[in-house]
């Protein structure tokens, strides 16, 4: 870990035309390392889909050590809960505060009508909290609890998306980045997996579900990177397997599941897409997931919120504005147009 | 390790490597794509070499030199604010550099309140940013025209700070990062410079004027130690030049006099190189962050309070500071 002055003396000898602001990314990087990062990941899906195991496998933790599994009777009156686990992970000097938002009870009841409501409420509450903080006077230590990504576990046993899957994803796709996964993929043959993936992709299209899209590759990336990126996109939804146990396979100790007919290796890319998911989630797209949450989902929430407030104010005839939208006392032409547009959109949906 | 090799390699998590550190690389890629903005203001009366210095700092003609006031040209009655932007690129990093010049400052007979147009300009940029921030539909990247750094040119009198210097810095050090420099330092010997600097620092300290890097914003012990060293050398005694001469078989920027060549980038001759390293190579990002997190927030808080933008919730009479 080097100090600023050391860094300067390490720098290359200044050439004639070298000003030195090419060090700017390093300056930004140094500050970020000091500050650390945070990431909030939500997992949703019925009990027994291997959510906890997968999270443990992804982050090499044991977040669910003291968990007590409920039996069927205990679950009869269970409603969907929201449980947060936070863990601090440090690697090569980079600190990450990871929050896992678990949703036990989802889809477990007999009647699952609107079982996603506690989840959408939770996501909205985080947006609302951030909006308040951002609009407040003292913005020094805002805590960002917004959900950056939701892993949705689809059971491998069916023939594609079930009604609850479709409704859940549609209720959430404009609030959070959804990454659908095929859970417990070790019960399917490669052919079955391919068929299921194709079917799910078709249905996602058909129902107009907006899952998280990987950003386009830069035109100046090299061909191999573009190929990798293409393979990643064609592989969705990822078929995953998780494991908390270590087994011996091919002379190595690996995370896996031991069956009489063979050993499933979690990190073997020909066995499942775990590695692809991990690489995408952590090593290449974590920053983009956060960006899309801030720039798209949150901004949509905020715009809607402000619009609701302003129309309510107009109704109530109040002169005071409860949020600092400053003396924009007469909305300008553009804002009026925008509000009108959004009103029309809302009406369209209702019809 | 770049993202590509990490992705290809797969990497066994059994050995305990998750890959969280790659987020730095992800961020770097993104910032390289979007580029940076940097806005620098220069203040000082004419003839102190402001434009030359900025051009020397950025090794390009980013500031237009005034040839002095032509006989039929009038000195502007008030301070003008002239800003010029250029996009410069280095090592794949694109920077939109805006130089804000302030001709007329300190040039009148009566210089009362000549800092007002400058203060107004700085606040106008804060206001512009604030308006964007509270808009219903906000741009993904709000264009940043806020002044990140103000280089204040002190005349090399060798005595003390002038009253105008004190007035300016006192009034503006809470809205903008001020970096004082001793201009045209080649009129002073090394000893004269040291004495002058000490006197200047003492005067500023006694008046409670804090220049950048401000002590109260040191993040941690490491920052404090680095910044203490810098604060003890400031104000930097600088010389600027856009002319090259041959010295010891090297082409150097300098000023040729009858008694020798003053080399701009020679640390034994002046502190230009130190200023450049400090301003550009180590503290550029910090200048922006202090502007955003401190000066802008101060402006914003004052603005919200002044206009009563934050009413207590009237229905139940509680006083909340935000909603």
XYZ file of C-alpha atoms in Angstrom:
674
model
C 0.000 0.000 0.000
C 1.790 3.092 -1.188
C 1.399 6.692 -0.148
C 0.847 9.507 -2.592
C 4.425 10.761 -2.436
C 5.877 7.310 -2.907
C 3.598 6.833 -5.854
C 4.866 9.998 -7.453
C 8.489 9.027 -7.166
C 7.685 5.640 -8.636
C 6.141 7.221 -11.678
C 7.887 7.076 -15.028
C 10.263 9.890 -15.889
C 8.283 12.784 -17.298
C 8.682 12.954 -21.034
C 8.532 16.195 -22.845
C 4.814 16.322 -23.478
C 3.744 14.404 -20.406
C 1.465 16.447 -18.185
C 0.579 13.684 -15.786
C -3.195 13.545 -15.541
C -3.158 10.012 -16.890
C -2.736 9.174 -13.213
C -6.297 10.292 -12.575
C -7.803 6.779 -12.623
C -5.181 5.810 -10.037
C -6.147 8.761 -7.862
C -9.802 7.767 -8.055
C -8.903 4.148 -7.413
C -6.863 4.989 -4.356
C -9.730 6.847 -2.759
C -12.198 4.074 -3.512
C -9.963 1.465 -1.976
C -9.771 3.555 1.169
C -13.504 4.032 1.299
C -14.438 0.468 0.411
C -17.430 -0.729 -1.564
C -20.847 -2.050 -0.758
C -23.148 -4.386 -2.610
C -26.669 -5.564 -1.804
C -27.831 -8.817 -3.304
C -31.333 -10.192 -2.933
C -32.160 -13.857 -3.342
C -35.711 -14.968 -4.041
C -37.373 -18.282 -4.746
C -39.118 -21.049 -2.868
C -37.524 -22.857 0.021
C -35.209 -25.614 -0.867
C -33.988 -24.150 -4.140
C -30.448 -23.960 -2.835
C -30.362 -20.194 -2.384
C -28.356 -20.186 0.814
C -25.947 -22.769 -0.475
C -25.372 -20.771 -3.618
C -24.715 -17.554 -1.706
C -22.235 -19.372 0.504
C -20.519 -20.796 -2.559
C -20.343 -17.436 -4.306
C -18.817 -15.552 -1.428
C -17.020 -18.345 0.393
C -18.864 -17.590 3.583
C -21.135 -19.412 5.908
C -23.850 -16.853 6.373
C -26.480 -19.329 7.401
C -24.650 -21.201 10.135
C -27.284 -20.975 12.826
C -30.282 -21.365 10.629
C -33.116 -23.524 11.802
C -35.220 -25.076 9.063
C -38.952 -25.017 9.671
C -41.092 -28.042 9.039
C -44.265 -27.933 6.917
C -46.617 -27.342 9.819
C -44.596 -24.471 11.156
C -44.708 -22.974 7.723
C -48.459 -22.935 7.334
C -48.867 -19.484 8.741
C -45.575 -18.129 7.669
C -45.638 -14.987 5.632
C -42.848 -13.726 3.476
C -40.162 -12.194 5.610
C -37.252 -10.010 4.672
C -34.030 -10.941 6.434
C -30.729 -9.141 5.925
C -27.295 -10.637 6.520
C -24.274 -8.379 6.313
C -20.707 -9.505 6.020
C -17.468 -7.601 5.485
C -15.143 -9.215 2.987
C -11.627 -8.062 2.249
C -9.473 -9.222 -0.616
C -6.163 -7.791 -1.819
C -6.761 -4.643 0.150
C -10.246 -4.074 -1.251
C -13.045 -3.986 1.293
C -16.575 -4.995 0.395
C -19.565 -4.682 2.669
C -21.862 -7.354 1.294
C -25.530 -7.447 2.263
C -27.645 -10.432 1.357
C -31.376 -9.858 1.478
C -33.147 -13.130 1.975
C -36.862 -13.667 1.394
C -37.924 -16.773 3.308
C -41.501 -17.776 2.846
C -41.776 -16.639 -0.736
C -43.925 -19.029 -2.723
C -44.174 -21.510 0.140
C -47.768 -20.969 1.157
C -50.805 -22.684 -0.248
C -52.166 -19.385 -1.439
C -49.342 -17.328 -2.829
C -51.325 -14.398 -4.126
C -49.139 -11.326 -4.214
C -46.473 -13.027 -2.139
C -44.023 -10.658 -3.782
C -45.580 -7.622 -2.151
C -43.344 -7.616 0.947
C -40.418 -7.807 -1.448
C -41.478 -4.913 -3.667
C -42.328 -2.945 -0.534
C -38.840 -3.564 0.798
C -37.175 -2.427 -2.394
C -39.338 0.692 -2.508
C -38.566 1.460 1.128
C -34.845 1.457 0.377
C -35.427 3.819 -2.539
C -37.527 6.052 -0.363
C -34.917 6.113 2.374
C -32.238 7.033 -0.122
C -34.425 9.731 -1.642
C -35.013 11.293 1.756
C -31.339 11.150 2.638
C -30.327 12.566 -0.696
C -32.760 15.451 -0.320
C -31.752 16.196 3.228
C -29.434 18.812 4.625
C -26.636 16.637 5.876
C -25.548 14.260 3.157
C -22.202 13.292 4.528
C -22.827 9.743 5.575
C -25.651 8.457 3.461
C -26.079 4.720 3.771
C -26.961 3.078 0.503
C -29.238 0.134 1.173
C -30.718 -0.051 -2.307
C -30.908 -3.524 -3.751
C -28.447 -3.824 -6.625
C -29.411 -7.235 -7.907
C -32.000 -9.947 -7.361
C -31.168 -13.571 -8.101
C -34.420 -15.340 -8.857
C -34.382 -19.128 -8.514
C -36.553 -21.043 -10.954
C -37.184 -24.677 -10.093
C -35.704 -27.131 -12.599
C -38.603 -29.532 -12.302
C -41.161 -27.805 -14.486
C -41.406 -26.991 -18.127
C -40.507 -23.340 -18.026
C -41.850 -20.383 -16.139
C -44.742 -20.889 -13.786
C -47.389 -18.213 -13.203
C -45.776 -17.201 -9.903
C -42.410 -16.798 -11.671
C -43.932 -14.556 -14.331
C -45.869 -12.427 -11.865
C -42.924 -12.046 -9.532
C -40.551 -10.948 -12.251
C -43.071 -8.554 -13.730
C -43.687 -6.988 -10.345
C -39.970 -6.428 -9.872
C -38.399 -5.899 -13.243
C -38.699 -2.134 -13.118
C -37.418 -1.898 -9.577
C -34.375 -4.095 -9.498
C -31.938 -5.910 -11.780
C -33.331 -9.436 -12.050
C -31.049 -12.312 -12.891
C -33.098 -15.494 -13.299
C -31.349 -18.754 -12.454
C -32.253 -22.383 -12.963
C -31.738 -23.854 -9.520
C -30.435 -27.317 -8.626
C -29.415 -27.906 -12.192
C -27.793 -31.204 -11.348
C -31.103 -32.973 -11.771
C -31.135 -32.200 -15.496
C -29.200 -33.605 -18.407
C -27.412 -31.185 -20.736
C -30.170 -31.538 -23.309
C -32.870 -30.896 -20.777
C -31.022 -27.834 -19.606
C -30.767 -26.478 -23.113
C -34.466 -27.037 -23.759
C -35.423 -25.432 -20.488
C -33.214 -22.406 -21.113
C -34.649 -21.892 -24.576
C -38.149 -22.213 -23.225
C -37.535 -19.777 -20.411
C -35.915 -17.231 -22.732
C -38.900 -17.485 -25.042
C -41.338 -16.958 -22.225
C -39.386 -14.020 -20.828
C -39.722 -12.433 -24.241
C -43.336 -13.365 -24.614
C -44.381 -11.930 -21.281
C -42.326 -8.771 -21.703
C -40.170 -9.406 -18.663
C -37.192 -7.089 -18.490
C -34.383 -9.043 -16.926
C -30.934 -7.511 -16.434
C -29.225 -6.948 -19.762
C -25.480 -7.154 -20.055
C -24.173 -3.927 -21.555
C -22.895 -4.027 -25.104
C -19.262 -4.781 -25.648
C -17.084 -1.863 -26.718
C -16.230 -1.931 -30.372
C -12.554 -1.671 -29.497
C -12.451 -4.778 -27.289
C -10.472 -7.676 -28.725
C -12.205 -10.555 -30.472
C -11.680 -13.115 -27.720
C -13.327 -10.855 -25.146
C -16.245 -10.274 -27.488
C -16.590 -14.035 -27.928
C -16.599 -14.609 -24.173
C -19.190 -11.871 -23.783
C -21.357 -13.477 -26.474
C -21.126 -16.897 -24.791
C -22.148 -15.327 -21.504
C -25.231 -13.740 -23.038
C -26.273 -16.934 -24.825
C -25.962 -18.929 -21.653
C -28.689 -17.179 -19.734
C -30.570 -18.086 -17.666
C -27.626 -19.603 -15.800
C -28.145 -23.162 -14.592
C -26.485 -23.334 -11.198
C -25.479 -25.758 -8.536
C -24.119 -24.832 -5.145
C -22.292 -26.764 -2.505
C -20.995 -26.252 1.003
C -19.007 -29.425 1.016
C -15.643 -30.289 -0.371
C -15.148 -33.573 -2.162
C -12.275 -35.217 -3.900
C -12.558 -35.391 -7.670
C -9.920 -36.193 -10.233
C -7.256 -35.998 -7.599
C -8.263 -32.528 -6.480
C -10.290 -31.131 -3.627
C -13.262 -29.317 -5.082
C -16.621 -27.970 -4.008
C -19.102 -30.547 -5.133
C -21.895 -33.005 -4.586
C -21.188 -36.681 -4.256
C -23.609 -39.032 -5.960
C -23.294 -42.774 -6.458
C -23.096 -42.166 -10.200
C -20.495 -39.455 -10.111
C -19.332 -36.208 -8.627
C -20.818 -32.879 -9.599
C -18.200 -30.154 -9.439
C -19.571 -26.703 -8.786
C -16.713 -24.960 -10.514
C -16.539 -27.206 -13.516
C -17.921 -25.225 -16.420
C -19.094 -28.342 -18.202
C -21.172 -29.293 -15.158
C -22.979 -26.009 -14.522
C -22.847 -22.254 -15.004
C -21.738 -21.382 -11.492
C -18.416 -19.986 -12.660
C -20.115 -17.863 -15.313
C -22.531 -16.492 -12.742
C -19.792 -15.728 -10.257
C -17.570 -14.082 -12.803
C -20.378 -12.011 -14.169
C -21.812 -11.023 -10.813
C -18.560 -10.237 -9.049
C -15.715 -9.910 -11.456
C -17.110 -8.125 -14.440
C -20.543 -6.658 -13.849
C -20.785 -5.727 -10.197
C -20.120 -2.084 -10.984
C -22.616 -2.030 -13.827
C -25.311 -3.616 -11.648
C -24.865 -0.774 -9.196
C -24.867 1.817 -11.965
C -28.095 0.535 -13.518
C -29.726 0.489 -10.073
C -28.720 4.114 -9.448
C -29.204 5.501 -12.951
C -32.331 3.679 -14.023
C -34.349 1.971 -11.296
C -33.773 4.610 -8.635
C -34.241 7.519 -11.032
C -37.548 6.038 -12.191
C -38.683 5.707 -8.598
C -37.602 9.244 -7.803
C -39.244 10.785 -10.829
C -42.479 8.994 -10.043
C -42.256 10.056 -6.414
C -41.747 13.716 -7.249
C -44.536 13.657 -9.752
C -46.924 12.122 -7.242
C -45.949 14.719 -4.697
C -46.412 17.640 -7.054
C -49.805 16.437 -8.230
C -50.876 15.838 -4.652
C -49.741 19.344 -3.736
C -51.788 20.773 -6.566
C -54.800 18.839 -5.288
C -54.351 19.855 -1.668
C -53.601 23.427 -2.668
C -50.674 23.579 -0.306
C -48.092 26.269 -0.857
C -45.274 24.592 0.925
C -43.143 22.040 -0.737
C -42.053 19.305 1.651
C -38.940 18.468 -0.281
C -36.253 20.790 -1.509
C -37.399 21.201 -5.076
C -36.428 24.831 -4.707
C -38.404 27.822 -5.968
C -39.341 26.156 -9.229
C -42.745 27.528 -8.386
C -44.106 27.388 -11.881
C -43.071 24.174 -13.546
C -41.407 24.944 -16.825
C -42.772 23.785 -20.124
C -40.627 20.681 -20.274
C -41.637 19.512 -16.804
C -45.304 20.035 -17.627
C -44.922 17.994 -20.760
C -43.160 15.255 -18.854
C -45.815 15.099 -16.165
C -48.489 14.949 -18.842
C -46.628 12.141 -20.617
C -46.298 10.107 -17.442
C -49.977 10.651 -16.657
C -50.919 9.317 -20.054
C -48.647 6.309 -19.613
C -50.235 5.501 -16.281
C -53.700 5.725 -17.822
C -52.672 3.445 -20.642
C -51.534 0.752 -18.218
C -54.748 0.980 -16.246
C -56.866 0.455 -19.356
C -4.725 -8.550 -13.774
C -7.304 -7.287 -16.207
C -10.864 -8.519 -16.301
C -10.267 -10.549 -19.419
C -7.586 -12.803 -17.980
C -9.527 -13.191 -14.782
C -12.629 -14.275 -16.697
C -10.712 -16.696 -18.862
C -8.787 -18.225 -16.010
C -11.952 -19.084 -14.103
C -10.030 -19.238 -10.892
C -10.741 -21.703 -8.150
C -12.676 -20.316 -5.246
C -11.386 -23.205 -3.227
C -8.154 -21.318 -2.792
C -10.264 -18.560 -1.356
C -10.206 -16.057 -4.182
C -13.602 -14.523 -4.846
C -12.471 -11.716 -7.112
C -13.801 -8.667 -5.316
C -10.707 -6.635 -6.063
C -11.624 -6.645 -9.742
C -14.227 -3.995 -9.030
C -11.374 -1.506 -9.162
C -10.678 -2.551 -12.717
C -14.384 -2.352 -13.572
C -14.466 1.188 -12.236
C -11.325 2.147 -14.061
C -12.709 0.946 -17.367
C -15.822 2.958 -16.819
C -14.053 6.173 -15.854
C -11.687 5.871 -18.790
C -14.701 5.676 -21.066
C -16.537 8.622 -19.592
C -13.552 10.916 -19.141
C -13.042 13.668 -16.591
C -13.811 17.319 -16.176
C -11.557 19.757 -14.411
C -12.185 23.445 -13.933
C -9.384 25.719 -12.831
C -9.618 29.425 -12.153
C -6.701 31.835 -12.126
C -6.821 35.057 -10.148
C -4.248 37.784 -9.859
C -3.603 41.180 -11.372
C -2.365 41.349 -14.921
C 1.210 40.680 -15.790
C 1.771 38.038 -13.154
C 2.086 35.303 -15.747
C -1.221 33.552 -15.119
C -1.835 32.383 -18.674
C 1.754 31.372 -19.196
C 1.659 29.281 -16.066
C -1.525 27.468 -17.018
C -0.197 26.802 -20.508
C 3.006 25.439 -19.009
C 1.095 23.243 -16.575
C -0.948 21.616 -19.287
C 1.692 21.769 -22.000
C -0.715 23.297 -24.459
C -2.211 26.622 -25.337
C -5.227 26.341 -23.081
C -5.196 29.939 -22.002
C -4.939 32.917 -24.277
C -2.279 35.359 -23.227
C -3.248 38.959 -23.207
C -0.618 41.136 -24.788
C -1.214 43.703 -22.116
C -3.546 46.578 -22.550
C -3.071 48.246 -25.879
C -3.091 51.980 -25.695
C -6.530 52.327 -27.185
C -7.912 49.371 -25.292
C -9.509 50.203 -22.012
C -8.856 48.234 -18.872
C -12.204 46.589 -18.135
C -14.142 48.558 -15.550
C -15.087 45.414 -13.676
C -13.559 42.035 -13.371
C -14.547 39.895 -16.310
C -14.953 36.170 -16.192
C -13.674 34.403 -19.277
C -13.792 30.644 -19.472
C -12.268 28.515 -22.201
C -12.546 24.735 -22.497
C -10.299 22.236 -24.194
C -10.359 18.467 -24.352
C -6.907 17.040 -23.801
C -5.962 13.405 -23.857
C -3.135 11.496 -22.273
C -2.546 7.797 -21.773
C -6.087 6.994 -22.877
C -7.563 9.401 -20.344
C -9.678 12.210 -21.735
C -9.976 15.401 -19.767
C -12.184 18.370 -20.459
C -10.170 21.179 -18.997
C -11.795 24.547 -18.437
C -9.633 27.525 -17.568
C -11.484 30.442 -16.030
C -9.609 33.690 -16.344
C -10.437 36.818 -14.373
C -9.000 39.809 -16.253
C -9.322 43.112 -14.490
C -8.868 41.740 -10.992
C -6.732 44.074 -8.945
C -5.978 46.316 -11.926
C -8.160 49.299 -11.038
C -7.211 52.217 -8.917
C -10.054 51.377 -6.603
C -10.306 47.627 -6.250
C -13.079 47.536 -3.707
C -15.232 44.463 -4.057
C -13.415 43.326 -7.169
C -13.830 39.784 -5.867
C -17.603 39.961 -6.189
C -17.900 38.924 -9.845
C -15.662 35.977 -9.017
C -17.729 34.951 -6.024
C -20.867 35.333 -8.109
C -19.459 33.115 -10.851
C -18.508 30.390 -8.412
C -21.944 30.414 -6.833
C -23.626 30.405 -10.226
C -21.898 27.132 -11.060
C -23.046 25.646 -7.759
C -26.562 26.823 -8.531
C -26.467 25.268 -11.985
C -25.436 21.933 -10.532
C -28.049 22.131 -7.783
C -30.839 22.841 -10.266
C -29.838 19.761 -12.228
C -29.714 17.669 -9.111
C -33.262 18.498 -8.018
C -34.735 18.125 -11.455
C -37.364 15.435 -11.982
C -35.476 13.767 -14.788
C -31.815 14.097 -14.134
C -28.984 13.600 -16.529
C -26.896 10.540 -15.824
C -23.805 12.689 -15.497
C -24.539 16.213 -14.472
C -22.142 18.503 -16.349
C -19.744 19.889 -13.802
C -18.750 23.491 -14.291
C -17.973 24.093 -10.632
C -14.586 25.611 -9.962
C -12.432 22.853 -8.545
C -9.419 24.966 -7.847
C -8.500 28.634 -7.794
C -4.837 29.505 -8.242
C -4.216 32.828 -6.593
C -1.153 34.698 -7.802
C 0.739 36.591 -5.174
C 2.949 39.410 -6.319
C 6.625 38.715 -5.543
C 7.110 41.862 -3.530
C 9.174 40.053 -0.971
C 7.502 41.942 1.847
C 4.085 40.684 2.906
C 0.695 39.915 1.443
C -1.178 42.899 0.155
C -4.521 43.818 1.579
C -6.299 42.738 -1.586
C -4.700 39.298 -1.280
C -6.004 38.924 2.255
C -9.482 40.202 1.402
C -9.833 37.856 -1.540
C -8.635 34.749 0.223
C -10.611 35.475 3.359
C -13.842 35.801 1.449
C -13.405 32.957 -0.971
C -11.581 30.238 0.911
C -14.929 28.846 2.073
C -16.399 28.562 -1.408
C -13.479 27.290 -3.398
C -10.127 25.537 -2.972
C -7.520 28.273 -3.096
C -3.963 27.421 -4.032
C -1.768 30.488 -3.560
C 1.393 30.706 -5.645
C 4.157 33.254 -5.694
C 4.296 34.457 -9.252
C 7.388 35.377 -11.240
C 9.530 33.894 -8.536
C 12.677 34.481 -10.539
C 12.818 37.977 -9.104
C 13.698 36.589 -5.692
C 16.688 34.674 -4.437
C 16.167 31.375 -2.652
C 16.601 32.941 0.772
C 14.246 35.794 -0.053
C 11.691 33.255 -1.175
C 11.890 31.255 2.016
C 11.478 34.324 4.187
C 8.609 35.612 2.106
C 6.850 32.265 2.238
C 7.165 32.051 5.980
C 5.749 35.490 6.393
C 2.865 34.734 4.051
C 2.008 31.512 5.849
C 2.136 33.254 9.192
C -0.145 36.041 8.016
C -2.655 33.586 6.618
C -2.604 31.542 9.794
C -3.139 34.558 12.002
C -6.144 35.603 9.950
C -7.617 32.150 10.033
C -7.420 31.736 6.261
C -7.028 28.150 5.137
C -5.730 27.388 1.702
C -5.949 23.987 0.018
C -5.188 21.339 1.282
C -7.200 22.366 4.316
C -6.164 20.710 7.563
C -9.726 19.915 8.582
C -10.296 17.725 5.527
C -7.357 15.406 5.964
C -8.918 11.949 5.817
C -6.454 10.012 7.918
C -2.938 10.036 9.327
C -1.438 9.167 5.986
C -3.167 12.062 4.259
C -2.234 14.392 7.102
C 1.418 13.455 6.871
C 1.502 13.881 3.069
C -0.429 17.139 3.209
C 1.591 18.582 6.093
C 4.709 18.323 3.961
C 2.933 20.130 1.126
C 1.458 22.821 3.364
C 4.917 23.589 4.703
C 6.226 24.252 1.201
C 3.307 26.372 0.073
C 2.861 28.855 -1.434
C 4.855 27.426 -4.333
C 7.257 29.886 -5.903
C 6.733 29.452 -9.624
C 8.064 30.561 -12.947
C 6.276 29.850 -16.191
C 7.503 29.759 -19.754
C 6.545 28.482 -23.156
C 9.974 28.946 -24.694
C 12.556 26.212 -24.964
C 16.282 26.446 -24.651
C 19.169 24.037 -24.829
C 20.718 23.334 -21.434
C 23.240 20.511 -20.957
C 22.130 18.865 -24.191
C 18.500 18.860 -23.139
C 15.649 20.973 -24.385
C 14.064 22.675 -21.402
C 11.388 25.254 -20.828
C 12.892 28.397 -19.476
C 13.560 32.091 -19.403
C 16.807 33.362 -20.855
C 18.439 36.265 -19.138
C 21.846 37.804 -19.439
C 22.965 36.015 -16.310
C 21.633 32.571 -17.058
C 18.666 30.474 -18.011
C 15.918 29.965 -15.467
C 14.696 26.410 -15.969
C 11.017 26.046 -15.219
C 11.106 22.363 -14.432
C 14.321 22.418 -12.446
C 13.441 22.009 -8.777
C 16.532 23.939 -7.818
C 15.329 26.950 -9.749
C 11.666 27.100 -8.842
C 8.801 25.030 -7.564
C 6.849 24.668 -10.770
C 7.383 20.915 -10.933
C 6.154 20.541 -7.376
C 3.056 22.568 -8.134
C 2.368 20.477 -11.202
C 2.808 17.164 -9.418
C 0.677 18.321 -6.530
C -2.076 19.815 -8.664
C -2.269 17.230 -11.424
C -0.568 14.033 -10.475
C -1.602 13.536 -6.898
C -4.411 15.838 -5.822
C -6.530 16.380 -8.912
C -9.217 13.981 -7.800
C -9.116 15.258 -4.248
C -9.637 18.843 -5.438
C -12.805 17.709 -7.157
C -13.985 15.738 -4.171
C -13.474 18.550 -1.675
C -15.341 20.851 -4.074
C -18.219 18.388 -4.343
C -18.414 17.072 -0.804
C -17.646 20.242 1.097
C -17.937 23.508 -0.824
C -20.947 22.413 -2.858
C -22.703 20.873 0.132
C -22.155 24.098 2.104
C -23.727 26.070 -0.726
C -26.592 23.630 -1.021
C -27.375 23.581 2.695
C -27.385 27.365 2.816
C -29.619 27.531 -0.234
C -32.126 25.093 1.168
C -32.254 26.873 4.507
C -32.491 30.344 3.018
C -35.435 29.566 0.806
C -37.314 27.638 3.443
C -37.192 24.682 1.107
C -37.343 22.408 4.107
C -40.493 23.021 6.093
C -41.244 21.063 9.192
C -44.053 18.638 8.467
C -47.025 20.849 9.258
C -49.596 18.177 10.051
C -48.193 16.802 13.267
C -45.880 19.652 14.115
C -42.684 17.632 14.231
C -39.526 19.199 12.981
C -37.684 16.983 10.608
C -34.601 18.152 8.854
C -35.652 16.458 5.647
C -38.938 14.951 4.661
